[in-house]
PDB file of N, CA and C in Angstrom:
ATOM      1  N   MET A  16      14.771 -38.392 -10.452  1.00 57.00           N
ATOM      2  CA  MET A  16      15.438 -38.426  -9.164  1.00 57.00           C
ATOM      3  C   MET A  16      16.686 -37.557  -9.181  1.00 57.00           C
ATOM      4  N   MET A  17      17.403 -37.544 -10.294  1.00 64.00           N
ATOM      5  CA  MET A  17      18.635 -36.769 -10.397  1.00 64.00           C
ATOM      6  C   MET A  17      18.340 -35.273 -10.335  1.00 64.00           C
ATOM      7  N   ASP A  18      17.175 -34.843 -10.857  1.00 75.00           N
ATOM      8  CA  ASP A  18      16.817 -33.431 -10.805  1.00 75.00           C
ATOM      9  C   ASP A  18      16.675 -32.952  -9.367  1.00 75.00           C
ATOM     10  N   GLY A  19      16.172 -33.799  -8.489  1.00 74.00           N
ATOM     11  CA  GLY A  19      16.040 -33.433  -7.079  1.00 74.00           C
ATOM     12  C   GLY A  19      17.386 -33.201  -6.419  1.00 74.00           C
ATOM     13  N   PHE A  20      18.367 -34.074  -6.755  1.00 81.00           N
ATOM     14  CA  PHE A  20      19.700 -33.891  -6.199  1.00 81.00           C
ATOM     15  C   PHE A  20      20.349 -32.617  -6.708  1.00 81.00           C
ATOM     16  N   ILE A  21      20.133 -32.297  -7.961  1.00 81.00           N
ATOM     17  CA  ILE A  21      20.682 -31.073  -8.529  1.00 81.00           C
ATOM     18  C   ILE A  21      20.052 -29.862  -7.857  1.00 81.00           C
ATOM     19  N   ALA A  22      18.739 -29.900  -7.636  1.00 79.00           N
ATOM     20  CA  ALA A  22      18.058 -28.785  -6.976  1.00 79.00           C
ATOM     21  C   ALA A  22      18.554 -28.599  -5.544  1.00 79.00           C
ATOM     22  N   ILE A  23      18.742 -29.688  -4.819  1.00 83.00           N
ATOM     23  CA  ILE A  23      19.248 -29.588  -3.444  1.00 83.00           C
ATOM     24  C   ILE A  23      20.684 -29.077  -3.452  1.00 83.00           C
ATOM     25  N   TYR A  24      21.486 -29.522  -4.396  1.00 84.00           N
ATOM     26  CA  TYR A  24      22.863 -29.049  -4.519  1.00 84.00           C
ATOM     27  C   TYR A  24      22.890 -27.546  -4.781  1.00 84.00           C
ATOM     28  N   ILE A  25      22.053 -27.067  -5.681  1.00 82.00           N
ATOM     29  CA  ILE A  25      21.989 -25.633  -5.978  1.00 82.00           C
ATOM     30  C   ILE A  25      21.507 -24.856  -4.757  1.00 82.00           C
ATOM     31  N   PHE A  26      20.535 -25.393  -4.029  1.00 81.00           N
ATOM     32  CA  PHE A  26      20.023 -24.750  -2.823  1.00 81.00           C
ATOM     33  C   PHE A  26      21.125 -24.600  -1.774  1.00 81.00           C
ATOM     34  N   ILE A  27      21.881 -25.660  -1.540  1.00 85.00           N
ATOM     35  CA  ILE A  27      22.959 -25.621  -0.562  1.00 85.00           C
ATOM     36  C   ILE A  27      24.063 -24.667  -1.019  1.00 85.00           C
ATOM     37  N   LEU A  28      24.407 -24.714  -2.278  1.00 88.00           N
ATOM     38  CA  LEU A  28      25.436 -23.830  -2.816  1.00 88.00           C
ATOM     39  C   LEU A  28      25.011 -22.363  -2.711  1.00 88.00           C
ATOM     40  N   ALA A  29      23.747 -22.074  -3.014  1.00 83.00           N
ATOM     41  CA  ALA A  29      23.247 -20.699  -2.906  1.00 83.00           C
ATOM     42  C   ALA A  29      23.278 -20.211  -1.458  1.00 83.00           C
ATOM     43  N   GLY A  30      22.931 -21.092  -0.525  1.00 84.00           N
ATOM     44  CA  GLY A  30      23.001 -20.718   0.887  1.00 84.00           C
ATOM     45  C   GLY A  30      24.416 -20.408   1.322  1.00 84.00           C
ATOM     46  N   PHE A  31      25.379 -21.218   0.900  1.00 86.00           N
ATOM     47  CA  PHE A  31      26.775 -20.992   1.248  1.00 86.00           C
ATOM     48  C   PHE A  31      27.286 -19.682   0.647  1.00 86.00           C
ATOM     49  N   VAL A  32      27.007 -19.461  -0.625  1.00 84.00           N
ATOM     50  CA  VAL A  32      27.464 -18.231  -1.281  1.00 84.00           C
ATOM     51  C   VAL A  32      26.805 -17.006  -0.636  1.00 84.00           C
ATOM     52  N   GLY A  33      25.515 -17.091  -0.347  1.00 78.00           N
ATOM     53  CA  GLY A  33      24.833 -15.979   0.309  1.00 78.00           C
ATOM     54  C   GLY A  33      25.436 -15.653   1.661  1.00 78.00           C
ATOM     55  N   TYR A  34      25.740 -16.681   2.444  1.00 79.00           N
ATOM     56  CA  TYR A  34      26.364 -16.467   3.749  1.00 79.00           C
ATOM     57  C   TYR A  34      27.728 -15.798   3.602  1.00 79.00           C
ATOM     58  N   GLU A  35      28.522 -16.262   2.662  1.00 81.00           N
ATOM     59  CA  GLU A  35      29.856 -15.695   2.460  1.00 81.00           C
ATOM     60  C   GLU A  35      29.777 -14.229   2.022  1.00 81.00           C
ATOM     61  N   VAL A  36      28.840 -13.908   1.150  1.00 76.00           N
ATOM     62  CA  VAL A  36      28.715 -12.533   0.674  1.00 76.00           C
ATOM     63  C   VAL A  36      28.259 -11.619   1.807  1.00 76.00           C
ATOM     64  N   ILE A  37      27.239 -12.019   2.551  1.00 71.00           N
ATOM     65  CA  ILE A  37      26.711 -11.181   3.625  1.00 71.00           C
ATOM     66  C   ILE A  37      27.718 -11.031   4.761  1.00 71.00           C
ATOM     67  N   SER A  38      28.479 -12.067   5.056  1.00 74.00           N
ATOM     68  CA  SER A  38      29.435 -11.983   6.170  1.00 74.00           C
ATOM     69  C   SER A  38      30.580 -11.023   5.869  1.00 74.00           C
ATOM     70  N   LYS A  39      30.816 -10.703   4.610  1.00 76.00           N
ATOM     71  CA  LYS A  39      31.888  -9.779   4.239  1.00 76.00           C
ATOM     72  C   LYS A  39      31.438  -8.311   4.238  1.00 76.00           C
ATOM     73  N   VAL A  40      30.155  -8.049   4.429  1.00 69.00           N
ATOM     74  CA  VAL A  40      29.639  -6.675   4.432  1.00 69.00           C
ATOM     75  C   VAL A  40      29.946  -6.037   5.786  1.00 69.00           C
ATOM     76  N   PRO A  41      30.542  -4.841   5.800  1.00 70.00           N
ATOM     77  CA  PRO A  41      30.795  -4.171   7.081  1.00 70.00           C
ATOM     78  C   PRO A  41      29.492  -3.913   7.841  1.00 70.00           C
ATOM     79  N   VAL A  42      29.589  -3.928   9.164  1.00 64.00           N
ATOM     80  CA  VAL A  42      28.399  -3.772  10.007  1.00 64.00           C
ATOM     81  C   VAL A  42      27.676  -2.459   9.715  1.00 64.00           C
ATOM     82  N   ILE A  43      28.410  -1.397   9.458  1.00 66.00           N
ATOM     83  CA  ILE A  43      27.784  -0.092   9.235  1.00 66.00           C
ATOM     84  C   ILE A  43      26.938  -0.070   7.959  1.00 66.00           C
ATOM     85  N   LEU A  44      27.237  -0.936   7.010  1.00 65.00           N
ATOM     86  CA  LEU A  44      26.484  -0.975   5.754  1.00 65.00           C
ATOM     87  C   LEU A  44      25.365  -2.012   5.766  1.00 65.00           C
ATOM     88  N   HIS A  45      25.352  -2.894   6.746  1.00 61.00           N
ATOM     89  CA  HIS A  45      24.415  -4.008   6.714  1.00 61.00           C
ATOM     90  C   HIS A  45      22.960  -3.545   6.767  1.00 61.00           C
ATOM     91  N   THR A  46      22.627  -2.630   7.680  1.00 61.00           N
ATOM     92  CA  THR A  46      21.231  -2.188   7.816  1.00 61.00           C
ATOM     93  C   THR A  46      20.747  -1.428   6.577  1.00 61.00           C
ATOM     94  N   PRO A  47      21.521  -0.462   6.036  1.00 64.00           N
ATOM     95  CA  PRO A  47      21.043   0.191   4.796  1.00 64.00           C
ATOM     96  C   PRO A  47      20.886  -0.776   3.628  1.00 64.00           C
ATOM     97  N   LEU A  48      21.791  -1.735   3.518  1.00 65.00           N
ATOM     98  CA  LEU A  48      21.660  -2.710   2.433  1.00 65.00           C
ATOM     99  C   LEU A  48      20.436  -3.586   2.646  1.00 65.00           C
ATOM    100  N   MET A  49      20.172  -3.956   3.900  1.00 62.00           N
ATOM    101  CA  MET A  49      19.015  -4.798   4.191  1.00 62.00           C
ATOM    102  C   MET A  49      17.723  -4.038   3.889  1.00 62.00           C
ATOM    103  N   SER A  50      17.665  -2.792   4.302  1.00 60.00           N
ATOM    104  CA  SER A  50      16.435  -2.034   4.067  1.00 60.00           C
ATOM    105  C   SER A  50      16.234  -1.759   2.578  1.00 60.00           C
ATOM    106  N   GLY A  51      17.323  -1.584   1.853  1.00 62.00           N
ATOM    107  CA  GLY A  51      17.205  -1.336   0.425  1.00 62.00           C
ATOM    108  C   GLY A  51      16.852  -2.574  -0.384  1.00 62.00           C
ATOM    109  N   SER A  52      17.042  -3.735   0.191  1.00 69.00           N
ATOM    110  CA  SER A  52      16.771  -4.964  -0.550  1.00 69.00           C
ATOM    111  C   SER A  52      15.525  -5.689  -0.067  1.00 69.00           C
ATOM    112  N   ASN A  53      14.664  -5.024   0.687  1.00 70.00           N
ATOM    113  CA  ASN A  53      13.449  -5.681   1.169  1.00 70.00           C
ATOM    114  C   ASN A  53      12.557  -6.149   0.024  1.00 70.00           C
ATOM    115  N   PHE A  54      12.573  -5.428  -1.080  1.00 69.00           N
ATOM    116  CA  PHE A  54      11.751  -5.850  -2.211  1.00 69.00           C
ATOM    117  C   PHE A  54      12.244  -7.183  -2.780  1.00 69.00           C
ATOM    118  N   VAL A  55      13.549  -7.439  -2.698  1.00 74.00           N
ATOM    119  CA  VAL A  55      14.086  -8.708  -3.179  1.00 74.00           C
ATOM    120  C   VAL A  55      13.565  -9.853  -2.313  1.00 74.00           C
ATOM    121  N   HIS A  56      13.450  -9.617  -1.005  1.00 75.00           N
ATOM    122  CA  HIS A  56      12.935 -10.647  -0.114  1.00 75.00           C
ATOM    123  C   HIS A  56      11.487 -10.986  -0.468  1.00 75.00           C
ATOM    124  N   GLY A  57      10.727  -9.982  -0.862  1.00 79.00           N
ATOM    125  CA  GLY A  57       9.349 -10.230  -1.290  1.00 79.00           C
ATOM    126  C   GLY A  57       9.290 -11.078  -2.547  1.00 79.00           C
ATOM    127  N   ILE A  58      10.193 -10.815  -3.471  1.00 81.00           N
ATOM    128  CA  ILE A  58      10.247 -11.601  -4.707  1.00 81.00           C
ATOM    129  C   ILE A  58      10.643 -13.044  -4.401  1.00 81.00           C
ATOM    130  N   VAL A  59      11.595 -13.212  -3.488  1.00 83.00           N
ATOM    131  CA  VAL A  59      12.013 -14.558  -3.094  1.00 83.00           C
ATOM    132  C   VAL A  59      10.849 -15.297  -2.448  1.00 83.00           C
ATOM    133  N   LEU A  60      10.082 -14.596  -1.626  1.00 85.00           N
ATOM    134  CA  LEU A  60       8.923 -15.216  -0.976  1.00 85.00           C
ATOM    135  C   LEU A  60       7.891 -15.667  -2.006  1.00 85.00           C
ATOM    136  N   VAL A  61       7.601 -14.832  -2.977  1.00 87.00           N
ATOM    137  CA  VAL A  61       6.649 -15.216  -4.023  1.00 87.00           C
ATOM    138  C   VAL A  61       7.174 -16.415  -4.812  1.00 87.00           C
ATOM    139  N   GLY A  62       8.465 -16.402  -5.135  1.00 86.00           N
ATOM    140  CA  GLY A  62       9.056 -17.537  -5.858  1.00 86.00           C
ATOM    141  C   GLY A  62       8.991 -18.821  -5.053  1.00 86.00           C
ATOM    142  N   ALA A  63       9.244 -18.723  -3.747  1.00 86.00           N
ATOM    143  CA  ALA A  63       9.170 -19.914  -2.894  1.00 86.00           C
ATOM    144  C   ALA A  63       7.741 -20.441  -2.820  1.00 86.00           C
ATOM    145  N   MET A  64       6.760 -19.549  -2.791  1.00 88.00           N
ATOM    146  CA  MET A  64       5.362 -19.985  -2.752  1.00 88.00           C
ATOM    147  C   MET A  64       4.963 -20.656  -4.059  1.00 88.00           C
ATOM    148  N   VAL A  65       5.458 -20.146  -5.179  1.00 88.00           N
ATOM    149  CA  VAL A  65       5.161 -20.764  -6.472  1.00 88.00           C
ATOM    150  C   VAL A  65       5.778 -22.164  -6.538  1.00 88.00           C
ATOM    151  N   VAL A  66       7.017 -22.284  -6.090  1.00 85.00           N
ATOM    152  CA  VAL A  66       7.683 -23.589  -6.097  1.00 85.00           C
ATOM    153  C   VAL A  66       6.948 -24.559  -5.174  1.00 85.00           C
ATOM    154  N   LEU A  67       6.542 -24.095  -4.005  1.00 88.00           N
ATOM    155  CA  LEU A  67       5.806 -24.957  -3.085  1.00 88.00           C
ATOM    156  C   LEU A  67       4.481 -25.394  -3.700  1.00 88.00           C
ATOM    157  N   GLY A  68       3.826 -24.506  -4.427  1.00 89.00           N
ATOM    158  CA  GLY A  68       2.565 -24.855  -5.068  1.00 89.00           C
ATOM    159  C   GLY A  68       2.710 -25.902  -6.156  1.00 89.00           C
ATOM    160  N   GLN A  69       3.885 -25.998  -6.761  1.00 88.00           N
ATOM    161  CA  GLN A  69       4.111 -26.967  -7.826  1.00 88.00           C
ATOM    162  C   GLN A  69       4.841 -28.221  -7.350  1.00 88.00           C
ATOM    163  N   ALA A  70       5.125 -28.303  -6.054  1.00 86.00           N
ATOM    164  CA  ALA A  70       5.848 -29.461  -5.517  1.00 86.00           C
ATOM    165  C   ALA A  70       4.968 -30.703  -5.584  1.00 86.00           C
ATOM    166  N   GLU A  71       5.574 -31.820  -5.949  1.00 89.00           N
ATOM    167  CA  GLU A  71       4.827 -33.070  -6.089  1.00 89.00           C
ATOM    168  C   GLU A  71       5.163 -34.076  -4.995  1.00 89.00           C
ATOM    169  N   GLY A  72       6.414 -34.216  -4.670  1.00 89.00           N
ATOM    170  CA  GLY A  72       6.820 -35.206  -3.674  1.00 89.00           C
ATOM    171  C   GLY A  72       6.873 -34.608  -2.271  1.00 89.00           C
ATOM    172  N   VAL A  73       6.975 -35.487  -1.296  1.00 91.00           N
ATOM    173  CA  VAL A  73       7.035 -35.037   0.097  1.00 91.00           C
ATOM    174  C   VAL A  73       8.302 -34.228   0.349  1.00 91.00           C
ATOM    175  N   MET A  74       9.434 -34.661  -0.205  1.00 89.00           N
ATOM    176  CA  MET A  74      10.695 -33.945  -0.016  1.00 89.00           C
ATOM    177  C   MET A  74      10.626 -32.555  -0.638  1.00 89.00           C
ATOM    178  N   GLU A  75      10.047 -32.455  -1.824  1.00 87.00           N
ATOM    179  CA  GLU A  75       9.901 -31.156  -2.476  1.00 87.00           C
ATOM    180  C   GLU A  75       8.986 -30.247  -1.661  1.00 87.00           C
ATOM    181  N   GLN A  76       7.914 -30.790  -1.119  1.00 90.00           N
ATOM    182  CA  GLN A  76       7.012 -29.991  -0.295  1.00 90.00           C
ATOM    183  C   GLN A  76       7.702 -29.516   0.976  1.00 90.00           C
ATOM    184  N   LEU A  77       8.509 -30.372   1.577  1.00 91.00           N
ATOM    185  CA  LEU A  77       9.221 -30.003   2.796  1.00 91.00           C
ATOM    186  C   LEU A  77      10.226 -28.886   2.530  1.00 91.00           C
ATOM    187  N   VAL A  78      11.014 -29.036   1.478  1.00 88.00           N
ATOM    188  CA  VAL A  78      11.986 -28.001   1.136  1.00 88.00           C
ATOM    189  C   VAL A  78      11.268 -26.706   0.740  1.00 88.00           C
ATOM    190  N   GLY A  79      10.173 -26.807   0.002  1.00 88.00           N
ATOM    191  CA  GLY A  79       9.402 -25.623  -0.359  1.00 88.00           C
ATOM    192  C   GLY A  79       8.815 -24.922   0.850  1.00 88.00           C
ATOM    193  N   PHE A  80       8.307 -25.691   1.810  1.00 91.00           N
ATOM    194  CA  PHE A  80       7.755 -25.104   3.025  1.00 91.00           C
ATOM    195  C   PHE A  80       8.837 -24.390   3.822  1.00 91.00           C
ATOM    196  N   ILE A  81      10.000 -25.019   3.943  1.00 91.00           N
ATOM    197  CA  ILE A  81      11.114 -24.380   4.652  1.00 91.00           C
ATOM    198  C   ILE A  81      11.533 -23.098   3.939  1.00 91.00           C
ATOM    199  N   ALA A  82      11.545 -23.122   2.605  1.00 88.00           N
ATOM    200  CA  ALA A  82      11.903 -21.928   1.837  1.00 88.00           C
ATOM    201  C   ALA A  82      10.901 -20.804   2.074  1.00 88.00           C
ATOM    202  N   VAL A  83       9.616 -21.132   2.131  1.00 90.00           N
ATOM    203  CA  VAL A  83       8.599 -20.105   2.372  1.00 90.00           C
ATOM    204  C   VAL A  83       8.761 -19.519   3.773  1.00 90.00           C
ATOM    205  N   VAL A  84       8.981 -20.371   4.760  1.00 93.00           N
ATOM    206  CA  VAL A  84       9.136 -19.883   6.141  1.00 93.00           C
ATOM    207  C   VAL A  84      10.364 -18.982   6.264  1.00 93.00           C
ATOM    208  N   LEU A  85      11.481 -19.419   5.706  1.00 90.00           N
ATOM    209  CA  LEU A  85      12.698 -18.614   5.784  1.00 90.00           C
ATOM    210  C   LEU A  85      12.572 -17.301   5.011  1.00 90.00           C
ATOM    211  N   ALA A  86      11.957 -17.349   3.843  1.00 87.00           N
ATOM    212  CA  ALA A  86      11.785 -16.123   3.053  1.00 87.00           C
ATOM    213  C   ALA A  86      10.849 -15.144   3.762  1.00 87.00           C
ATOM    214  N   ALA A  87       9.789 -15.652   4.364  1.00 89.00           N
ATOM    215  CA  ALA A  87       8.868 -14.774   5.099  1.00 89.00           C
ATOM    216  C   ALA A  87       9.563 -14.159   6.305  1.00 89.00           C
ATOM    217  N   GLY A  88      10.323 -14.961   7.034  1.00 88.00           N
ATOM    218  CA  GLY A  88      11.064 -14.426   8.176  1.00 88.00           C
ATOM    219  C   GLY A  88      12.080 -13.390   7.765  1.00 88.00           C
ATOM    220  N   ASN A  89      12.724 -13.609   6.638  1.00 82.00           N
ATOM    221  CA  ASN A  89      13.710 -12.662   6.136  1.00 82.00           C
ATOM    222  C   ASN A  89      13.048 -11.343   5.736  1.00 82.00           C
ATOM    223  N   ALA A  90      11.913 -11.418   5.063  1.00 81.00           N
ATOM    224  CA  ALA A  90      11.212 -10.202   4.653  1.00 81.00           C
ATOM    225  C   ALA A  90      10.703  -9.430   5.855  1.00 81.00           C
ATOM    226  N   VAL A  91      10.068 -10.114   6.783  1.00 84.00           N
ATOM    227  CA  VAL A  91       9.539  -9.440   7.980  1.00 84.00           C
ATOM    228  C   VAL A  91      10.677  -8.863   8.811  1.00 84.00           C
ATOM    229  N   GLY A  92      11.738  -9.629   8.981  1.00 81.00           N
ATOM    230  CA  GLY A  92      12.890  -9.143   9.742  1.00 81.00           C
ATOM    231  C   GLY A  92      13.519  -7.912   9.107  1.00 81.00           C
ATOM    232  N   GLY A  93      13.569  -7.869   7.794  1.00 76.00           N
ATOM    233  CA  GLY A  93      14.114  -6.695   7.112  1.00 76.00           C
ATOM    234  C   GLY A  93      13.302  -5.456   7.383  1.00 76.00           C
ATOM    235  N   TYR A  94      11.985  -5.582   7.370  1.00 78.00           N
ATOM    236  CA  TYR A  94      11.139  -4.427   7.655  1.00 78.00           C
ATOM    237  C   TYR A  94      11.223  -4.010   9.123  1.00 78.00           C
ATOM    238  N   VAL A  95      11.357  -4.964  10.028  1.00 80.00           N
ATOM    239  CA  VAL A  95      11.486  -4.636  11.453  1.00 80.00           C
ATOM    240  C   VAL A  95      12.788  -3.882  11.706  1.00 80.00           C
ATOM    241  N   VAL A  96      13.874  -4.342  11.124  1.00 75.00           N
ATOM    242  CA  VAL A  96      15.153  -3.669  11.300  1.00 75.00           C
ATOM    243  C   VAL A  96      15.108  -2.279  10.685  1.00 75.00           C
ATOM    244  N   THR A  97      14.484  -2.137   9.530  1.00 75.00           N
ATOM    245  CA  THR A  97      14.361  -0.830   8.898  1.00 75.00           C
ATOM    246  C   THR A  97      13.572   0.121   9.774  1.00 75.00           C
ATOM    247  N   GLU A  98      12.491  -0.356  10.361  1.00 78.00           N
ATOM    248  CA  GLU A  98      11.675   0.488  11.249  1.00 78.00           C
ATOM    249  C   GLU A  98      12.476   0.934  12.461  1.00 78.00           C
ATOM    250  N   ARG A  99      13.227   0.020  13.036  1.00 78.00           N
ATOM    251  CA  ARG A  99      14.063   0.381  14.192  1.00 78.00           C
ATOM    252  C   ARG A  99      15.128   1.388  13.797  1.00 78.00           C
ATOM    253  N   MET A 100      15.698   1.223  12.617  1.00 73.00           N
ATOM    254  CA  MET A 100      16.718   2.155  12.159  1.00 73.00           C
ATOM    255  C   MET A 100      16.115   3.549  11.965  1.00 73.00           C
ATOM    256  N   LEU A 101      14.929   3.619  11.395  1.00 73.00           N
ATOM    257  CA  LEU A 101      14.294   4.916  11.183  1.00 73.00           C
ATOM    258  C   LEU A 101      13.887   5.569  12.493  1.00 73.00           C
ATOM    259  N   GLU A 102      13.541   4.777  13.494  1.00 78.00           N
ATOM    260  CA  GLU A 102      13.211   5.326  14.819  1.00 78.00           C
ATOM    261  C   GLU A 102      14.413   6.036  15.435  1.00 78.00           C
ATOM    262  N   MET A 103      15.601   5.573  15.135  1.00 76.00           N
ATOM    263  CA  MET A 103      16.797   6.188  15.700  1.00 76.00           C
ATOM    264  C   MET A 103      17.011   7.608  15.178  1.00 76.00           C
ATOM    265  N   PHE A 104      16.487   7.910  13.999  1.00 73.00           N
ATOM    266  CA  PHE A 104      16.708   9.207  13.384  1.00 73.00           C
ATOM    267  C   PHE A 104      15.594  10.206  13.654  1.00 73.00           C
ATOM    268  N   LYS A 105      14.544   9.779  14.350  1.00 74.00           N
ATOM    269  CA  LYS A 105      13.473  10.718  14.679  1.00 74.00           C
ATOM    270  C   LYS A 105      13.899  11.600  15.833  1.00 74.00           C
ATOM    271  N   SER A 106      13.458  12.852  15.793  1.00 69.00           N
ATOM    272  CA  SER A 106      13.802  13.763  16.879  1.00 69.00           C
ATOM    273  C   SER A 106      12.956  13.455  18.104  1.00 69.00           C
ATOM    274  N   SER A 107      13.543  13.632  19.273  1.00 65.00           N
ATOM    275  CA  SER A 107      12.803  13.361  20.501  1.00 65.00           C
ATOM    276  C   SER A 107      11.854  14.522  20.784  1.00 65.00           C
ATOM    277  N   LYS A 108      10.660  14.219  21.290  1.00 66.00           N
ATOM    278  CA  LYS A 108       9.658  15.260  21.560  1.00 66.00           C
ATOM    279  C   LYS A 108       9.758  15.790  22.976  1.00 66.00           C
ATOM    280  N   GLY A 109      10.650  15.215  23.789  1.00 55.00           N
ATOM    281  CA  GLY A 109      10.803  15.643  25.174  1.00 55.00           C
ATOM    282  C   GLY A 109      11.715  16.842  25.336  1.00 55.00           C
ATOM    283  N   GLY A 110      12.242  17.375  24.247  1.00 50.00           N
ATOM    284  CA  GLY A 110      13.097  18.551  24.315  1.00 50.00           C
ATOM    285  C   GLY A 110      14.552  18.227  24.604  1.00 50.00           C
ATOM    286  N   LYS A 111      14.943  16.999  24.512  1.00 51.00           N
ATOM    287  CA  LYS A 111      16.334  16.632  24.782  1.00 51.00           C
ATOM    288  C   LYS A 111      17.209  16.888  23.601  1.00 51.00           C
TER     289      LYS A 111
END
C-alpha cells in the first residue's frame, strides 16, 4: 500500500516540476522545443502503456489509463503544432 502512495507522490511532484519548467520557457522558444522533443513524448507514451499493462489494482489501472491518454494527447499535439509551424514557413503559390 505504501508503494502506491510513493508512486502517486512522485507522479504529482513530476507534474508540478514539469509545469514549472515549461512555464519558464519564453514563448518564442516553446514551439521549437516542443517539435524537437516529440520523440520524448513517444517514449513517455510507450512507458505509460507498459505501466498500464502491468497494473493490478483499479487505482493503478485508472492512473495508468490517464497517463496513456495524456501522453497520447501530448504526442499528437506536438506533431500538430510542428506541422502548423512548418506551414508558416512555406512559400505561397499565389505569387504574394
